[in-house]
Amino acid sequence: MSEITSPSPEIQSNSSSASSDNDPDPPIHLRLPPLSYSLFDAEPSEPNGVVHGSASSEPPKPSQSHEVVIRGSSEPPSPSSSGYAGERGSSSATSISAADDLTHHEIEELSIHDDPLPPPTSLPGKRNADEDDASISWRKRKKHFFVLSHSGKPIYSRYGDEHKLAGFSATLQAIISFVENGGDRVKLVRAGNHQVVFLVKGPIYLVCISCTEEPYESLRGQLELIYGQVIVILTKSINRCFERNPKFDMTPLLGGTDIVFSSLIHSFNWNPATFLHAYTCLPLTYATRQAAGAILQDVVDSGVLFAILMCRHKVISLVGAQKATLHPDDMLLLVNFIMSTESFRTSESFSPVCLPRYNPLAFLYAYIHYFDDDTYLMLLTTRSDAFYHLKDCRIRIETVLLKSNVLSEVQRSLLDGGMRVEDLPPLPPHSGSSSHLGYPGLPTDSPYRSREPGSGTGGAAGLWHFIYRSIFLDQYVSSDFSSPVNSPRQKKRLYRAYQKIFSSMHDKGIGPNKTQFRRDENYVLLCWVTQDFELYAAFDPLADKALAIKTCNRVCQWVKDVENEIFLLGASPFSW
Amino acid sequence: MRMGLSSAATENECVELCIFDLRRGQHEGQELDKILFFFPAGLPFSKQLSVVGLSEGLITFTRIFSPEAACEVIEAERHSHIFYEAEPDIWMVMVVEKSNDSEPIWRDDALRKVLKEIHSLFVMFHGTIRALLEKEPGGGLIRRHLYSFVMDYLRACKKRPPWNNCCCDYLVGKKLLLPSFRDCLKEQGTVQMLTIGREAAIEVQSLVRVLESSAGNMPCYSLILFQDLLVSTTLSPDDTINLFTYAVLRLTPQALSVGVSSWSYLRKGNTASSVAIESNIAIPSSASESFYGSSEVSPTEDSQYHVVRPLQSEKWSKGKDGYLVTDLWGAEVGTWVFATPTVWLRQTGERMYLCAYQHRNLTLLLLIPVSSIANGEQGVSAVKQQVLEQASLKILKVEEKLSKGWGGENAYHVSGYRYLLVDGDRNVSRATPPTKVATLTKESLLAMNKLRKEVELEKSRAKLDNVDCEKDMEVCIRAKNNAWVISRITRGRELYMVLEKANETLLYATDAVEKFSNKYCDGTFSLD
């Protein structure tokens, strides 16, 4: 993981893309995004509309005067023309240059459009690109997502080729504008088991067509996140392109990012953060997390905006500069962007990202480095020339993490897993700070902990699973899935049930409700919302009500007992 | 109780109601031909066409994904469009304006049931819309019928200030009442039954037998009401609902004496618990008037079409013999005898004479097949006479028995509970009387309204998924204002309950439901 070498000064920035493909393992991946709206401008008449890589000798700045340009549309927008193709500019003042072969490498990975190669991760990119609205298979998809421009141009479709869906996209646009012309805004159309949900964000229209039983509020929230993901990649200054040219074609700018969106859409099926608006932490001992937090704080004090250490989708520690607050949704979108982009894994990267809740109009710069397959560091700054500084920071952090065994503790935690309903301690609580998740007398390698999955039938009183969300911390903890919720289908069903009860509890008009008990053929769900926390618990549908209530109290007590290990306490940059 | 209402009823609120046929007006320039009814009729045609255009567009669009169930509702920021496909390709769409940008204060399902009720009653009196269209493809006949009928229906829904009973003023600046969140403990499209003791039941049973036999060998049906409650029926459930609805709207003693307060949800004019919607329509423009036909022309004066207007109010009265009479169906040709009303039965497709008899609080409806009476009104008179001779004693007896056992309008109030019980299989409901429901806070009612929406979605999904086993679920919510809002569904029966002064524990609330279930629902909703 420390094999990354400094960029060789001789690899200078150049104006041709994907030309130097001889370097098999380029050390640095720089991404410089379009920063000013002029960069988005796809008018062929615009001079310098197309530059591959950066010819600029100025280091990129997070300001409108930026010169970095991207591949515009004077080249026909072919599916393989990644929006990033030219983003790898360089700050040649500091002798950093993009390795252009990497550019090429990345295009191959990201442009799944017409690329028959299977996606590199388990998350597929564009699926079923040959479908269109005339195909039965397309019509029968359970959940469609569309992004289109206000002139009806397709920007993104989860299924099918955007170009083939131009007519369909125009229909969606027609519906939206028809209602708009009547002085109204369409939100939802319901037909049988189908819901069509609309979201208008300035010149960008988002539509979801779903027969998944998810509540309207959830689907709308998902569209908000998809819009947020667009902003992460492009910033809201994209609007100005539409102001100048209503028929502006945005697709080339997002080219190659299909996988970012499909990964986000996939997370709507499994990641509670998408509706809880909270993040979750990797369970670690308080001391370990403190050690990680201390070095991150050090780095932040040296002028970094946010320093975030992650393990997969879980936070190990994070620190923000004074007064800088990071919204959990921004975090979700940032993590999705990084985890779904394969190239970040292979090399140290410096990429522009926008945090929609932090500032939708400007880019920040993210330095991303993977310490191992699971653990990675994100350092965010407003300075586009901070690469070397952030790299130094990373080296300092890495040294400390290795010295204090944080990385090995992280691996150990991954093996140990999180809270398991079978381990729910009886009341009164026994709390021990030295044990794993407050379970005394059970070392993490005990046979009790490593018993085979599927041997149990949940925890006490038929408890199958729970999610606890701390309102003050903006964090949640979710128990590990255990029998009988084993298969992906069962997990998804439970996830959807949580989603439903969440939306039922948090009605905009009358909510939030305080308690809810819901029993159907699948579960007993108990939900409890207080000023401090929210608890969602799933039980066997035959569970006894009184016992279930008692068990919920035990869960809350358990969470409080082990909060040092499962939550990131102390400095809370998440108050927005 | 009215406070929440006045805030909901602002000047701008309006409702539009449209009936159109997708098979008509398919060529450009002929789109107007699709429209069979539009309220308010004075709305410019361009606006009417825009409502129909959007509706048709979305019906087509949603069929791409959901061919078996097209568009049911459009929720926009300021309006809801509620769809109901009354007959194949014949759609009814109601557009209701939302107050502020708040969440809708009504349930789609309740509004759709209003549309369904309009259509069912229309078909009962006039036959299907399609049949009338086939009879006269020009559309004039159906438009005239729909216009009279729906306007009469809506008028029945209008609030009547006591100082103003002038018919021609109804449409100007008056309010239309639609079921709102305040009606969340009512169920549209169900009948309310009188609970009677064993002894009374035997008496009723024997009366029913006498009624049937008094009509000779004719296969006739009967419906008996006490006050606004159903006592007995020999009709199919669908036909029972239609005739029950009509009886409560126009025939029962409460309906005959306008202005007397009633606790039935069907008497919309007197309940203050509905959304008041300003129907800001002017007098229909001459263009639409000629298009839909004016409703203010009396049937006999209508030269072109003979339109019977069964919902016209204050047209029924009690005759000396106890039978209710009306001139709504005109007079028998060549005589001064009022024609006996006729209805179509949905179950059998038969046309029946409708004879209504009233003794104090007891109303009897007797339905005799038109085909079985050869000599028209004369024959009907004979049957009526026969019934009187054979059954009047029984009628007196039953009325007396039921009156004795009658607990008054709060008979079904259960202290401490606000509830609605629905038996979906039999289309029967029972609920806390509206005056008691009105003591609940707005927050509790909104919470119940929301819960009912959720449950309705679940139910319709289960139905669409063709799940063999019936939906079985239980939801107990402690709302922000600490009220418990509860829903139980089991074996086709539904219970909704609001407990405002309940203890804070879930177990307490559960226990309250359990007690109620054991005492009033034969333990249907009990856990064991």
PDB file of N, CA and C in Angstrom, chain A residues 236-280:
ATOM      1  N   LYS A 236     -23.566  22.255  -9.063  1.00  0.00           N
ATOM      2  CA  LYS A 236     -24.828  22.823  -9.515  1.00  0.00           C
ATOM      3  C   LYS A 236     -24.630  23.859 -10.617  1.00  0.00           C
ATOM      4  N   SER A 237     -23.386  24.225 -10.864  1.00  0.00           N
ATOM      5  CA  SER A 237     -23.169  25.212 -11.918  1.00  0.00           C
ATOM      6  C   SER A 237     -23.529  24.651 -13.291  1.00  0.00           C
ATOM      7  N   ILE A 238     -23.834  23.374 -13.315  1.00  0.00           N
ATOM      8  CA  ILE A 238     -24.345  22.780 -14.547  1.00  0.00           C
ATOM      9  C   ILE A 238     -25.609  23.519 -15.007  1.00  0.00           C
ATOM     10  N   ASN A 239     -26.344  24.064 -14.060  1.00  0.00           N
ATOM     11  CA  ASN A 239     -27.573  24.786 -14.411  1.00  0.00           C
ATOM     12  C   ASN A 239     -27.313  25.893 -15.410  1.00  0.00           C
ATOM     13  N   ARG A 240     -26.153  26.503 -15.277  1.00  0.00           N
ATOM     14  CA  ARG A 240     -25.889  27.650 -16.142  1.00  0.00           C
ATOM     15  C   ARG A 240     -25.707  27.238 -17.595  1.00  0.00           C
ATOM     16  N   CYS A 241     -25.279  26.001 -17.793  1.00  0.00           N
ATOM     17  CA  CYS A 241     -25.188  25.502 -19.165  1.00  0.00           C
ATOM     18  C   CYS A 241     -26.557  25.462 -19.811  1.00  0.00           C
ATOM     19  N   PHE A 242     -27.555  25.106 -18.969  1.00  0.00           N
ATOM     20  CA  PHE A 242     -28.914  25.030 -19.496  1.00  0.00           C
ATOM     21  C   PHE A 242     -29.494  26.429 -19.705  1.00  0.00           C
ATOM     22  N   GLU A 243     -29.056  27.347 -18.862  1.00  0.00           N
ATOM     23  CA  GLU A 243     -29.523  28.715 -19.059  1.00  0.00           C
ATOM     24  C   GLU A 243     -29.038  29.251 -20.401  1.00  0.00           C
ATOM     25  N   ARG A 244     -27.818  28.910 -20.743  1.00  0.00           N
ATOM     26  CA  ARG A 244     -27.261  29.405 -21.989  1.00  0.00           C
ATOM     27  C   ARG A 244     -27.827  28.656 -23.180  1.00  0.00           C
ATOM     28  N   ASN A 245     -28.009  27.361 -23.001  1.00  0.00           N
ATOM     29  CA  ASN A 245     -28.487  26.564 -24.116  1.00  0.00           C
ATOM     30  C   ASN A 245     -29.442  25.500 -23.594  1.00  0.00           C
ATOM     31  N   PRO A 246     -30.742  25.768 -23.716  1.00  0.00           N
ATOM     32  CA  PRO A 246     -31.716  24.839 -23.155  1.00  0.00           C
ATOM     33  C   PRO A 246     -31.578  23.422 -23.711  1.00  0.00           C
ATOM     34  N   LYS A 247     -31.028  23.302 -24.897  1.00  0.00           N
ATOM     35  CA  LYS A 247     -30.911  21.968 -25.484  1.00  0.00           C
ATOM     36  C   LYS A 247     -29.563  21.320 -25.189  1.00  0.00           C
ATOM     37  N   PHE A 248     -28.877  21.899 -24.258  1.00  0.00           N
ATOM     38  CA  PHE A 248     -27.572  21.394 -23.830  1.00  0.00           C
ATOM     39  C   PHE A 248     -27.630  19.882 -23.560  1.00  0.00           C
ATOM     40  N   ASP A 249     -26.646  19.196 -24.040  1.00  0.00           N
ATOM     41  CA  ASP A 249     -26.595  17.746 -23.847  1.00  0.00           C
ATOM     42  C   ASP A 249     -25.597  17.415 -22.736  1.00  0.00           C
ATOM     43  N   MET A 250     -26.122  16.905 -21.653  1.00  0.00           N
ATOM     44  CA  MET A 250     -25.289  16.668 -20.474  1.00  0.00           C
ATOM     45  C   MET A 250     -24.626  15.297 -20.469  1.00  0.00           C
ATOM     46  N   THR A 251     -25.135  14.412 -21.309  1.00  0.00           N
ATOM     47  CA  THR A 251     -24.654  13.016 -21.245  1.00  0.00           C
ATOM     48  C   THR A 251     -23.134  12.888 -21.324  1.00  0.00           C
ATOM     49  N   PRO A 252     -22.472  13.618 -22.208  1.00  0.00           N
ATOM     50  CA  PRO A 252     -21.019  13.414 -22.283  1.00  0.00           C
ATOM     51  C   PRO A 252     -20.331  13.732 -20.960  1.00  0.00           C
ATOM     52  N   LEU A 253     -20.889  14.683 -20.216  1.00  0.00           N
ATOM     53  CA  LEU A 253     -20.250  15.056 -18.953  1.00  0.00           C
ATOM     54  C   LEU A 253     -20.333  13.934 -17.932  1.00  0.00           C
ATOM     55  N   LEU A 254     -21.364  13.130 -18.050  1.00  0.00           N
ATOM     56  CA  LEU A 254     -21.522  12.037 -17.093  1.00  0.00           C
ATOM     57  C   LEU A 254     -21.043  10.717 -17.666  1.00  0.00           C
ATOM     58  N   GLY A 255     -20.531  10.787 -18.876  1.00  0.00           N
ATOM     59  CA  GLY A 255     -20.107   9.555 -19.533  1.00  0.00           C
ATOM     60  C   GLY A 255     -19.186   8.753 -18.634  1.00  0.00           C
ATOM     61  N   GLY A 256     -19.439   7.473 -18.560  1.00  0.00           N
ATOM     62  CA  GLY A 256     -18.575   6.623 -17.770  1.00  0.00           C
ATOM     63  C   GLY A 256     -18.940   6.578 -16.296  1.00  0.00           C
ATOM     64  N   THR A 257     -19.916   7.353 -15.895  1.00  0.00           N
ATOM     65  CA  THR A 257     -20.266   7.337 -14.474  1.00  0.00           C
ATOM     66  C   THR A 257     -21.485   6.459 -14.192  1.00  0.00           C
ATOM     67  N   ASP A 258     -21.925   5.723 -15.186  1.00  0.00           N
ATOM     68  CA  ASP A 258     -23.045   4.803 -14.994  1.00  0.00           C
ATOM     69  C   ASP A 258     -22.893   3.980 -13.733  1.00  0.00           C
ATOM     70  N   ILE A 259     -21.666   3.537 -13.519  1.00  0.00           N
ATOM     71  CA  ILE A 259     -21.461   2.629 -12.396  1.00  0.00           C
ATOM     72  C   ILE A 259     -21.654   3.334 -11.061  1.00  0.00           C
ATOM     73  N   VAL A 260     -21.392   4.631 -11.039  1.00  0.00           N
ATOM     74  CA  VAL A 260     -21.613   5.394  -9.815  1.00  0.00           C
ATOM     75  C   VAL A 260     -23.106   5.412  -9.491  1.00  0.00           C
ATOM     76  N   PHE A 261     -23.901   5.606 -10.543  1.00  0.00           N
ATOM     77  CA  PHE A 261     -25.347   5.673 -10.329  1.00  0.00           C
ATOM     78  C   PHE A 261     -25.935   4.293 -10.051  1.00  0.00           C
ATOM     79  N   SER A 262     -25.457   3.288 -10.779  1.00  0.00           N
ATOM     80  CA  SER A 262     -26.039   1.974 -10.516  1.00  0.00           C
ATOM     81  C   SER A 262     -25.659   1.485  -9.128  1.00  0.00           C
ATOM     82  N   SER A 263     -24.483   1.876  -8.676  1.00  0.00           N
ATOM     83  CA  SER A 263     -24.090   1.489  -7.324  1.00  0.00           C
ATOM     84  C   SER A 263     -24.950   2.211  -6.284  1.00  0.00           C
ATOM     85  N   LEU A 264     -25.247   3.482  -6.555  1.00  0.00           N
ATOM     86  CA  LEU A 264     -26.127   4.222  -5.646  1.00  0.00           C
ATOM     87  C   LEU A 264     -27.520   3.592  -5.617  1.00  0.00           C
ATOM     88  N   ILE A 265     -28.024   3.277  -6.803  1.00  0.00           N
ATOM     89  CA  ILE A 265     -29.362   2.687  -6.882  1.00  0.00           C
ATOM     90  C   ILE A 265     -29.380   1.329  -6.170  1.00  0.00           C
ATOM     91  N   HIS A 266     -28.296   0.602  -6.328  1.00  0.00           N
ATOM     92  CA  HIS A 266     -28.199  -0.674  -5.624  1.00  0.00           C
ATOM     93  C   HIS A 266     -28.243  -0.454  -4.110  1.00  0.00           C
ATOM     94  N   SER A 267     -27.606   0.609  -3.663  1.00  0.00           N
ATOM     95  CA  SER A 267     -27.554   0.848  -2.213  1.00  0.00           C
ATOM     96  C   SER A 267     -28.939   1.175  -1.652  1.00  0.00           C
ATOM     97  N   PHE A 268     -29.865   1.605  -2.519  1.00  0.00           N
ATOM     98  CA  PHE A 268     -31.238   1.834  -2.048  1.00  0.00           C
ATOM     99  C   PHE A 268     -31.879   0.531  -1.566  1.00  0.00           C
ATOM    100  N   ASN A 269     -31.251  -0.585  -1.915  1.00  0.00           N
ATOM    101  CA  ASN A 269     -31.793  -1.878  -1.511  1.00  0.00           C
ATOM    102  C   ASN A 269     -31.153  -2.452  -0.260  1.00  0.00           C
ATOM    103  N   TRP A 270     -30.082  -1.853   0.178  1.00  0.00           N
ATOM    104  CA  TRP A 270     -29.425  -2.490   1.318  1.00  0.00           C
ATOM    105  C   TRP A 270     -28.873  -1.500   2.334  1.00  0.00           C
ATOM    106  N   ASN A 271     -28.683  -0.248   1.949  1.00  0.00           N
ATOM    107  CA  ASN A 271     -27.985   0.662   2.848  1.00  0.00           C
ATOM    108  C   ASN A 271     -28.980   1.557   3.593  1.00  0.00           C
ATOM    109  N   PRO A 272     -29.163   1.317   4.895  1.00  0.00           N
ATOM    110  CA  PRO A 272     -30.148   2.115   5.654  1.00  0.00           C
ATOM    111  C   PRO A 272     -29.807   3.604   5.657  1.00  0.00           C
ATOM    112  N   ALA A 273     -28.541   3.929   5.406  1.00  0.00           N
ATOM    113  CA  ALA A 273     -28.161   5.344   5.394  1.00  0.00           C
ATOM    114  C   ALA A 273     -28.950   6.117   4.348  1.00  0.00           C
ATOM    115  N   THR A 274     -29.432   5.419   3.303  1.00  0.00           N
ATOM    116  CA  THR A 274     -30.132   6.131   2.241  1.00  0.00           C
ATOM    117  C   THR A 274     -31.482   6.672   2.704  1.00  0.00           C
ATOM    118  N   PHE A 275     -32.078   6.086   3.743  1.00  0.00           N
ATOM    119  CA  PHE A 275     -33.309   6.705   4.236  1.00  0.00           C
ATOM    120  C   PHE A 275     -33.190   7.226   5.663  1.00  0.00           C
ATOM    121  N   LEU A 276     -32.198   6.729   6.413  1.00  0.00           N
ATOM    122  CA  LEU A 276     -32.061   7.193   7.793  1.00  0.00           C
ATOM    123  C   LEU A 276     -31.387   8.553   7.865  1.00  0.00           C
ATOM    124  N   HIS A 277     -30.655   8.926   6.826  1.00  0.00           N
ATOM    125  CA  HIS A 277     -29.872  10.157   6.833  1.00  0.00           C
ATOM    126  C   HIS A 277     -28.934  10.167   8.039  1.00  0.00           C
ATOM    127  N   ALA A 278     -28.197   9.095   8.164  1.00  0.00           N
ATOM    128  CA  ALA A 278     -27.220   8.952   9.233  1.00  0.00           C
ATOM    129  C   ALA A 278     -26.124   8.036   8.700  1.00  0.00           C
ATOM    130  N   TYR A 279     -24.996   8.030   9.369  1.00  0.00           N
ATOM    131  CA  TYR A 279     -23.935   7.131   8.926  1.00  0.00           C
ATOM    132  C   TYR A 279     -23.659   6.097   9.997  1.00  0.00           C
ATOM    133  N   THR A 280     -22.885   5.106   9.658  1.00  0.00           N
ATOM    134  CA  THR A 280     -22.610   4.053  10.632  1.00  0.00           C
ATOM    135  C   THR A 280     -21.109   3.843  10.767  1.00  0.00           C
TER     136      THR A 280
END
